[in-house]
Amino acid sequence: MGRMFPDPDAAYLALAARDARFDGRVFVGVTSTGIYCRPVCRVRTPRRENCRFFASPAQAEAAAFRPCLKCRPEIAPGLSAMDSSDALAGCAARAIEAAVQAGEPVVLPALAARLGVGERHLRRIFAAAHGVAPREYLATQRLLLAKQLLTDTTMPVAQVALASGFESLRRFNAAFLERYRLAPTALRRARGETPAEPVLRLAWRPPYDVEAMLGFAARRALAGVEQVEGLAWRRTLAWPQRGSVLDGWIEARFVPERHEVHLRAAPALAPVLGAVLRRVREALDLDADPAPIAAALAAAGLAAEGQRLPGAFDGFETAVRIVLGQQVTVAAAGTLAARLVRRYGRPVPTPFTALTHAFPDAATLAAADPDELGRLGLVRQRVRALQALAAAVADGSLKLERGAPLAPTLATLAALPGFGPWTVQLVALRVLGWPDAWPAGDAGLAAALGSRDAREHERAAEAWRPWRAYAAMALWRPGDTR
């Protein structure tokens, strides 16, 4: 079955109740206004006979509805990797979203080849699953990203056009006016007063265990790179961009009463804000649908309401820290990582005294003197593993990011020296966001399950498929050794 909301009457009840659990899963088009909204929109509930329901913004826009300026469909949570009823169509949709947010072109024949199917077959299964053609889906994603950047930032319109993947300002203006019946500059005027400090909003579906997420981050905050303070998670970022590197910082502040994260970013990151938005969504698992996860785990005897997977702001950095954490405590691994930052990290100017450096990149660590790494406290096996990882990332043979093909990536990791099943599975959990990752043999899981036998861990976890990663996070919470 494709992404079609199965019951309009149930959808209307969700709309009338402003039920945030359906946010990003259903959109309502109001025929009397020509506008589509999220189910949490605070305007007066429209009459039932004036409502049409859609499973995505692309479907609503294909039916000639334009997005609401109040509830802003562009900030609604999206779909996680497990949400699509058609895995291939889901992969294609996420690839299109990632390319749009990175400001990259989308070439459908190349995308089909990457997915291992013909272009005609991809078009057919995409339309069946999503209710629109890939080109329509792409146009909606580009325009919604542009709408968010126009509303939440002070970026020049020409820069917004380029960041959203449009080849020219003329084409951007024409597409925006045709689809939304509003010029980009008019949208800017409609938002009212220019924000003194641009803040980008990202929504999630409740419940969300904010305390658990921030607690996990706080216990692992890397000196000089990360800081958790109250409801805010701050860090430096070094973002590759067309042969150069953009150095900056971000602050993700949880706003639980609104079910949102409010994001601030360094002005230097403006050209890649779309990609940064996506990375924050992935790192904080904002697109997860917590209801089926919690229900499946509860049926198997594990409480995990609001559980999320802490992801990676920087896939290479997280993988390095997992290597450093082999057979040591979180605190000890943090000490080793901080030494790497002090020795090899690049200084980054920020307004926060706790944030001073970017984590060293793969090329730097691959070229580092092994003896010098040893003097930082890394044992020989760990140096070998770290530098093999760094070399694979630096030469492009290993992509450590969401959307990387799972099986080949896990196979490449497993072939690296010092990468056993625990390390590979933890990279799959934290970096690739694989919801069924399971690091059997982990000390924290051993304590929670009352056994040190990895085979016992595997047997116990069978009941938690396909959400074993979420089960691991729930089991770790009391001791949290990893």
Coordinates of C-alpha atoms in Angstrom, one line a residue, residues 45-461:
T45 CA -11.0 23.6 12.3
P46 CA -12.5 23.5 8.8
R47 CA -15.8 21.8 8.0
R48 CA -15.5 18.1 7.2
E49 CA -17.0 18.5 3.7
N50 CA -14.2 21.1 2.9
C51 CA -11.4 18.7 3.8
R52 CA -9.3 16.5 1.6
F53 CA -6.6 14.4 3.2
F54 CA -3.1 13.6 1.9
A55 CA -0.1 11.6 3.1
S56 CA 2.5 14.0 2.0
P57 CA 3.0 17.7 1.0
A58 CA 3.8 16.5 -2.5
Q59 CA 0.3 14.9 -2.9
A60 CA -1.3 18.1 -1.6
E61 CA 0.6 20.3 -3.9
A62 CA -0.1 18.0 -6.9
A63 CA -3.8 18.6 -6.1
A64 CA -3.1 22.4 -6.4
F65 CA -3.2 23.2 -2.7
R66 CA -0.5 25.6 -1.4
P67 CA 1.2 25.4 2.1
C68 CA -0.2 27.2 5.1
L69 CA 1.9 30.2 6.3
K70 CA 0.8 29.6 9.9
C71 CA 1.5 25.9 10.7
R72 CA 4.2 25.6 8.0
P73 CA 4.2 22.1 6.5
E74 CA 7.9 22.4 5.7
I75 CA 8.8 21.9 9.4
A76 CA 6.7 18.8 10.0
P77 CA 8.6 15.6 10.8
G78 CA 9.3 13.4 7.8
L79 CA 9.6 9.6 7.4
S80 CA 12.2 7.4 9.0
A81 CA 13.8 4.5 7.2
M82 CA 11.3 2.0 8.5
D83 CA 8.1 4.0 7.6
S84 CA 7.8 3.3 3.9
S85 CA 5.6 0.4 2.9
D86 CA 7.7 0.1 -0.2
A87 CA 11.4 0.0 0.6
L88 CA 12.7 0.9 -2.8
A89 CA 10.3 3.9 -3.2
G90 CA 11.2 4.9 0.4
C91 CA 14.9 4.9 -0.5
A92 CA 14.3 6.9 -3.6
A93 CA 12.3 9.5 -1.6
R94 CA 15.0 9.9 1.0
A95 CA 17.7 10.2 -1.6
I96 CA 15.7 13.0 -3.3
E97 CA 15.2 14.7 0.0
A98 CA 18.9 14.4 0.9
A99 CA 20.0 15.8 -2.5
V100 CA 17.6 18.7 -2.2
Q101 CA 18.8 19.7 1.2
A102 CA 22.4 19.4 0.1
G103 CA 21.6 21.7 -2.8
E104 CA 22.6 18.9 -5.3
P105 CA 21.0 18.0 -8.6
V106 CA 18.8 14.9 -8.8
V107 CA 19.3 12.9 -12.0
L108 CA 16.7 10.2 -12.1
P109 CA 18.6 7.7 -14.3
A110 CA 21.6 7.9 -12.0
L111 CA 19.3 7.4 -8.9
A112 CA 17.7 4.4 -10.5
A113 CA 21.1 2.9 -11.3
R114 CA 22.2 3.5 -7.7
L115 CA 19.2 1.6 -6.5
G116 CA 19.7 -1.2 -9.0
V117 CA 16.6 -0.8 -11.1
G118 CA 15.5 0.7 -14.4
E119 CA 14.3 4.3 -14.6
R120 CA 10.8 3.3 -15.8
H121 CA 10.4 0.8 -13.0
L122 CA 11.5 3.4 -10.5
R123 CA 9.0 5.9 -11.8
R124 CA 6.2 3.3 -11.6
I125 CA 6.9 2.1 -8.1
F126 CA 7.5 5.7 -6.9
A127 CA 4.1 6.9 -8.1
A128 CA 2.4 3.8 -6.7
A129 CA 3.9 4.4 -3.2
H130 CA 3.8 8.2 -3.0
G131 CA 0.9 9.1 -5.2
V132 CA 3.0 11.5 -7.3
A133 CA 5.8 11.3 -9.8
P134 CA 9.4 11.7 -8.7
R135 CA 9.6 15.1 -10.5
E136 CA 6.6 16.4 -8.5
Y137 CA 8.1 15.1 -5.3
L138 CA 11.4 16.8 -6.1
A139 CA 9.7 20.1 -6.9
T140 CA 7.8 20.0 -3.6
Q141 CA 10.9 19.3 -1.6
R142 CA 12.8 22.1 -3.2
L143 CA 10.1 24.7 -2.7
L144 CA 9.4 23.7 0.9
L145 CA 13.1 24.0 1.8
A146 CA 13.1 27.4 0.1
K147 CA 10.0 28.4 2.0
Q148 CA 11.7 27.5 5.3
L149 CA 14.8 29.4 4.5
L150 CA 12.8 32.5 3.4
T151 CA 10.8 32.4 6.5
D152 CA 13.4 31.6 9.2
T153 CA 16.5 33.2 7.8
T154 CA 17.7 36.5 6.3
M155 CA 19.6 34.8 3.5
P156 CA 19.3 36.7 0.2
V157 CA 16.6 35.3 -2.1
A158 CA 19.3 34.4 -4.7
Q159 CA 21.2 32.4 -2.1
V160 CA 18.0 30.6 -1.1
A161 CA 17.4 29.7 -4.7
L162 CA 20.8 28.1 -5.0
A163 CA 20.6 26.4 -1.6
S164 CA 17.3 24.8 -2.6
G165 CA 18.7 23.3 -5.8
F166 CA 17.4 25.8 -8.4
E167 CA 19.8 26.6 -11.3
S168 CA 18.8 30.2 -11.6
L169 CA 16.9 32.9 -9.7
R170 CA 14.5 33.3 -12.6
R171 CA 13.5 29.6 -12.5
F172 CA 13.1 29.7 -8.7
N173 CA 10.9 32.8 -8.9
A174 CA 8.7 31.3 -11.6
A175 CA 8.3 27.9 -9.8
F176 CA 7.5 29.6 -6.5
L177 CA 4.9 31.9 -8.0
E178 CA 3.3 29.1 -10.1
R179 CA 3.0 26.6 -7.1
Y180 CA 2.3 29.0 -4.2
R181 CA 0.8 31.9 -6.1
L182 CA 3.1 34.1 -4.1
A183 CA 6.5 35.7 -5.0
P184 CA 9.4 34.8 -2.7
T185 CA 9.8 38.4 -1.7
A186 CA 6.1 38.6 -0.9
L187 CA 6.5 35.7 1.4
R188 CA 9.3 37.5 3.2
R189 CA 7.1 40.6 3.6
A190 CA 4.2 38.4 4.9
R191 CA 6.3 37.0 7.7
G192 CA 6.5 40.5 9.2
E193 CA 9.4 41.8 11.2
T194 CA 12.9 40.5 10.2
P195 CA 14.1 38.1 13.0
A196 CA 17.0 39.6 15.0
E197 CA 18.5 36.1 15.2
P198 CA 17.4 33.5 12.7
V199 CA 16.0 30.4 14.2
L200 CA 15.0 27.4 12.2
R201 CA 12.2 25.2 13.6
L202 CA 12.0 21.4 13.3
A203 CA 9.1 19.4 14.6
W204 CA 8.9 15.9 16.1
R205 CA 6.0 13.5 16.8
P206 CA 5.4 13.0 20.5
P207 CA 6.2 11.4 22.8
Y208 CA 9.9 12.2 22.8
D209 CA 12.1 11.5 25.8
V210 CA 14.1 14.7 25.7
E211 CA 15.8 14.0 29.0
A212 CA 17.1 10.7 27.8
M213 CA 18.5 12.2 24.6
L214 CA 20.2 15.1 26.3
G215 CA 21.5 12.9 29.1
F216 CA 23.1 10.6 26.5
A217 CA 24.7 13.6 24.9
A218 CA 25.8 15.2 28.1
R219 CA 27.6 12.1 29.3
R220 CA 29.5 12.1 26.0
A221 CA 30.0 15.8 25.4
L222 CA 33.5 16.1 23.8
A223 CA 35.6 18.9 25.3
G224 CA 36.1 21.7 22.8
V225 CA 33.6 20.3 20.3
E226 CA 30.3 19.8 22.2
Q227 CA 28.3 21.3 25.1
V228 CA 25.0 20.4 26.6
E229 CA 23.5 23.1 28.7
G230 CA 19.9 23.0 29.9
L231 CA 17.8 22.1 26.9
A232 CA 20.4 23.1 24.4
W233 CA 23.0 20.9 22.6
R234 CA 25.8 22.9 20.9
R235 CA 28.7 21.8 18.8
T236 CA 31.2 22.8 16.2
L237 CA 30.9 21.6 12.6
A238 CA 33.3 21.5 9.8
W239 CA 31.3 21.0 6.6
P240 CA 32.9 20.1 3.2
Q241 CA 31.6 22.2 0.4
R242 CA 32.8 22.1 -3.2
G243 CA 36.5 21.6 -2.4
S244 CA 36.6 23.8 0.7
V245 CA 35.5 23.4 4.3
L246 CA 33.0 25.7 6.1
D247 CA 33.8 26.0 9.8
G248 CA 31.0 26.9 12.1
W249 CA 28.7 25.9 15.0
I250 CA 25.1 25.0 15.7
E251 CA 22.8 25.1 18.7
A252 CA 19.8 22.7 18.8
R253 CA 17.4 23.8 21.6
F254 CA 14.6 21.5 22.5
V255 CA 11.2 23.2 23.0
P256 CA 9.1 20.3 24.5
E257 CA 5.9 22.3 24.8
R258 CA 5.9 22.9 21.1
H259 CA 7.3 19.4 20.1
E260 CA 10.1 21.3 18.3
V261 CA 13.8 21.8 18.1
H262 CA 14.9 25.4 17.4
L263 CA 18.1 25.5 15.5
R264 CA 20.7 28.4 15.4
A265 CA 23.7 28.1 13.1
A266 CA 26.8 30.1 12.4
P267 CA 26.4 32.5 9.5
A268 CA 29.3 30.7 7.8
L269 CA 27.1 27.6 7.4
A270 CA 24.4 29.5 5.5
P271 CA 25.3 27.9 2.1
V272 CA 24.7 24.4 3.5
L273 CA 21.8 25.1 5.9
G274 CA 19.5 22.7 4.1
A275 CA 22.0 19.9 4.6
V276 CA 22.6 20.9 8.2
L277 CA 18.8 20.8 8.9
R278 CA 18.7 17.3 7.6
R279 CA 21.7 16.2 9.7
V280 CA 20.1 17.6 12.8
R281 CA 16.9 15.7 12.1
E282 CA 18.9 12.5 11.7
A283 CA 21.1 13.1 14.7
L284 CA 18.1 13.7 17.0
D285 CA 15.9 11.1 15.3
L286 CA 13.2 13.6 14.8
D287 CA 11.4 11.7 12.0
A288 CA 10.8 8.5 14.1
D289 CA 7.3 7.4 14.7
P290 CA 7.4 6.4 18.4
A291 CA 4.0 4.8 18.6
P292 CA 4.7 1.5 16.7
I293 CA 8.2 1.3 18.2
A294 CA 7.0 1.6 21.8
A295 CA 4.0 -0.8 21.1
A296 CA 6.3 -3.5 19.6
L297 CA 8.8 -3.3 22.4
A298 CA 6.1 -3.2 25.1
A299 CA 4.5 -6.4 23.6
A300 CA 7.9 -8.0 24.2
G301 CA 8.1 -6.7 27.8
L302 CA 10.3 -3.6 27.4
A303 CA 9.2 -0.1 28.2
A304 CA 10.5 2.4 25.6
E305 CA 8.0 5.2 25.4
G306 CA 9.5 8.3 23.6
Q307 CA 12.8 6.5 23.0
R308 CA 15.0 7.9 20.2
L309 CA 18.3 6.8 18.6
P310 CA 21.1 9.3 19.2
G311 CA 22.6 9.6 15.7
A312 CA 25.7 11.4 14.4
F313 CA 26.3 15.0 13.5
D314 CA 29.6 13.8 11.9
G315 CA 29.7 10.1 10.9
F316 CA 33.4 9.9 10.9
E317 CA 33.8 11.5 14.3
T318 CA 31.2 9.2 15.8
A319 CA 32.8 6.1 14.3
V320 CA 36.2 7.2 15.7
R321 CA 34.7 7.6 19.1
I322 CA 33.2 4.2 18.9
V323 CA 36.6 2.7 18.1
L324 CA 38.1 4.7 21.1
G325 CA 35.4 3.2 23.3
Q326 CA 36.3 -0.4 22.6
Q327 CA 36.7 -2.1 26.0
V328 CA 36.8 1.1 28.0
T329 CA 34.3 3.4 29.8
V330 CA 32.5 6.3 28.3
A331 CA 34.7 8.7 30.3
A332 CA 37.9 7.0 29.3
A333 CA 36.9 7.1 25.6
G334 CA 36.0 10.8 26.0
T335 CA 39.4 11.6 27.4
L336 CA 41.2 9.9 24.4
A337 CA 38.9 11.8 21.9
A338 CA 39.6 15.1 23.7
R339 CA 43.4 14.5 23.2
L340 CA 42.8 13.9 19.5
V341 CA 40.9 17.2 19.3
R342 CA 43.6 19.2 21.1
R343 CA 46.4 17.7 19.0
Y344 CA 44.8 17.5 15.5
G345 CA 41.6 19.5 15.6
R346 CA 41.2 22.8 13.8
P347 CA 40.4 26.0 15.8
V348 CA 36.9 27.3 15.1
P349 CA 35.6 30.7 16.2
T350 CA 32.4 30.5 18.1
P351 CA 30.4 32.7 20.6
F352 CA 30.6 29.9 23.2
T353 CA 33.7 29.6 25.4
A354 CA 33.2 25.8 25.6
L355 CA 33.4 25.3 21.8
T356 CA 36.9 25.9 20.4
H357 CA 37.8 23.2 17.8
A358 CA 36.4 21.0 15.0
F359 CA 37.0 17.3 15.2
P360 CA 40.0 16.3 13.1
D361 CA 39.0 15.1 9.6
A362 CA 39.7 11.7 8.1
A363 CA 42.7 12.8 6.0
T364 CA 44.4 14.3 9.0
L365 CA 44.1 11.2 11.1
A366 CA 45.0 8.9 8.3
A367 CA 48.3 10.8 7.8
A368 CA 49.1 11.1 11.5
D369 CA 52.3 9.5 12.9
P370 CA 51.2 6.2 14.6
D371 CA 53.8 6.7 17.3
E372 CA 52.4 10.2 18.1
L373 CA 48.9 8.7 18.3
G374 CA 50.3 6.1 20.7
R375 CA 51.8 8.9 22.9
L376 CA 48.2 10.2 23.3
G377 CA 47.3 7.0 25.1
L378 CA 46.0 4.8 22.2
V379 CA 47.1 1.2 22.2
R380 CA 48.6 -0.2 19.0
Q381 CA 45.5 -2.1 18.0
R382 CA 43.4 1.0 18.4
V383 CA 45.8 3.1 16.4
R384 CA 45.7 0.6 13.6
A385 CA 41.9 0.5 13.6
L386 CA 41.5 4.2 13.7
Q387 CA 43.9 4.9 10.8
A388 CA 42.4 2.1 8.7
L389 CA 39.0 3.7 9.2
A390 CA 40.3 7.2 8.5
A391 CA 42.0 6.0 5.3
A392 CA 38.9 4.3 4.0
V393 CA 36.8 7.5 4.6
A394 CA 39.5 9.8 3.2
D395 CA 39.8 7.8 -0.1
G396 CA 36.0 7.6 -0.5
S397 CA 35.7 3.8 -0.3
L398 CA 33.6 4.2 2.9
K399 CA 30.7 6.6 3.3
L400 CA 29.6 7.1 6.9
E401 CA 26.2 8.7 6.6
R402 CA 22.5 8.0 6.7
G403 CA 21.4 6.7 3.3
A404 CA 24.7 4.7 2.7
P405 CA 23.8 1.2 1.5
L406 CA 23.6 -0.9 4.6
A407 CA 25.0 -4.3 3.6
P408 CA 28.0 -3.1 1.7
T409 CA 28.9 -0.5 4.3
L410 CA 28.7 -3.1 7.1
A411 CA 30.9 -5.5 5.0
T412 CA 33.5 -2.7 4.5
L413 CA 33.6 -1.9 8.2
A414 CA 33.9 -5.6 9.1
A415 CA 36.9 -6.0 6.8
L416 CA 38.8 -3.2 8.7
P417 CA 41.4 -4.3 11.3
G418 CA 40.0 -4.0 14.8
F419 CA 36.3 -3.9 13.7
G420 CA 34.5 -6.8 15.4
P421 CA 30.7 -7.3 15.5
W422 CA 30.2 -4.9 18.5
T423 CA 32.0 -2.0 16.7
V424 CA 30.3 -2.6 13.4
Q425 CA 26.8 -2.8 14.9
L426 CA 27.3 0.3 17.0
V427 CA 28.4 2.2 13.9
A428 CA 25.2 0.9 12.2
L429 CA 23.1 2.1 15.2
R430 CA 24.7 5.6 15.7
V431 CA 25.9 6.5 12.2
L432 CA 23.7 4.7 9.8
G433 CA 20.6 4.9 11.9
W434 CA 19.7 1.2 11.4
P435 CA 16.8 0.6 13.7
D436 CA 17.6 -3.1 14.0
A437 CA 21.2 -2.8 14.9
W438 CA 22.2 -4.9 17.9
P439 CA 25.7 -4.7 19.5
A440 CA 25.6 -8.1 21.2
G441 CA 28.2 -8.6 23.9
D442 CA 28.1 -5.0 25.0
A443 CA 28.9 -4.5 28.7
G444 CA 25.8 -2.4 29.3
L445 CA 23.5 -4.9 27.6
A446 CA 25.2 -7.7 29.6
A447 CA 24.4 -5.9 32.8
A448 CA 20.8 -5.2 31.8
L449 CA 20.2 -8.8 30.5
G450 CA 22.1 -10.5 33.4
S451 CA 24.4 -12.4 31.1
R452 CA 27.8 -11.9 29.4
D453 CA 27.1 -14.4 26.7
A454 CA 26.7 -12.6 23.4
R455 CA 24.6 -15.6 22.0
E456 CA 22.2 -15.1 24.9
H457 CA 22.0 -11.4 24.0
E458 CA 21.1 -12.4 20.4
R459 CA 18.4 -14.8 21.5
A460 CA 16.9 -12.3 23.9
A461 CA 16.8 -9.6 21.2

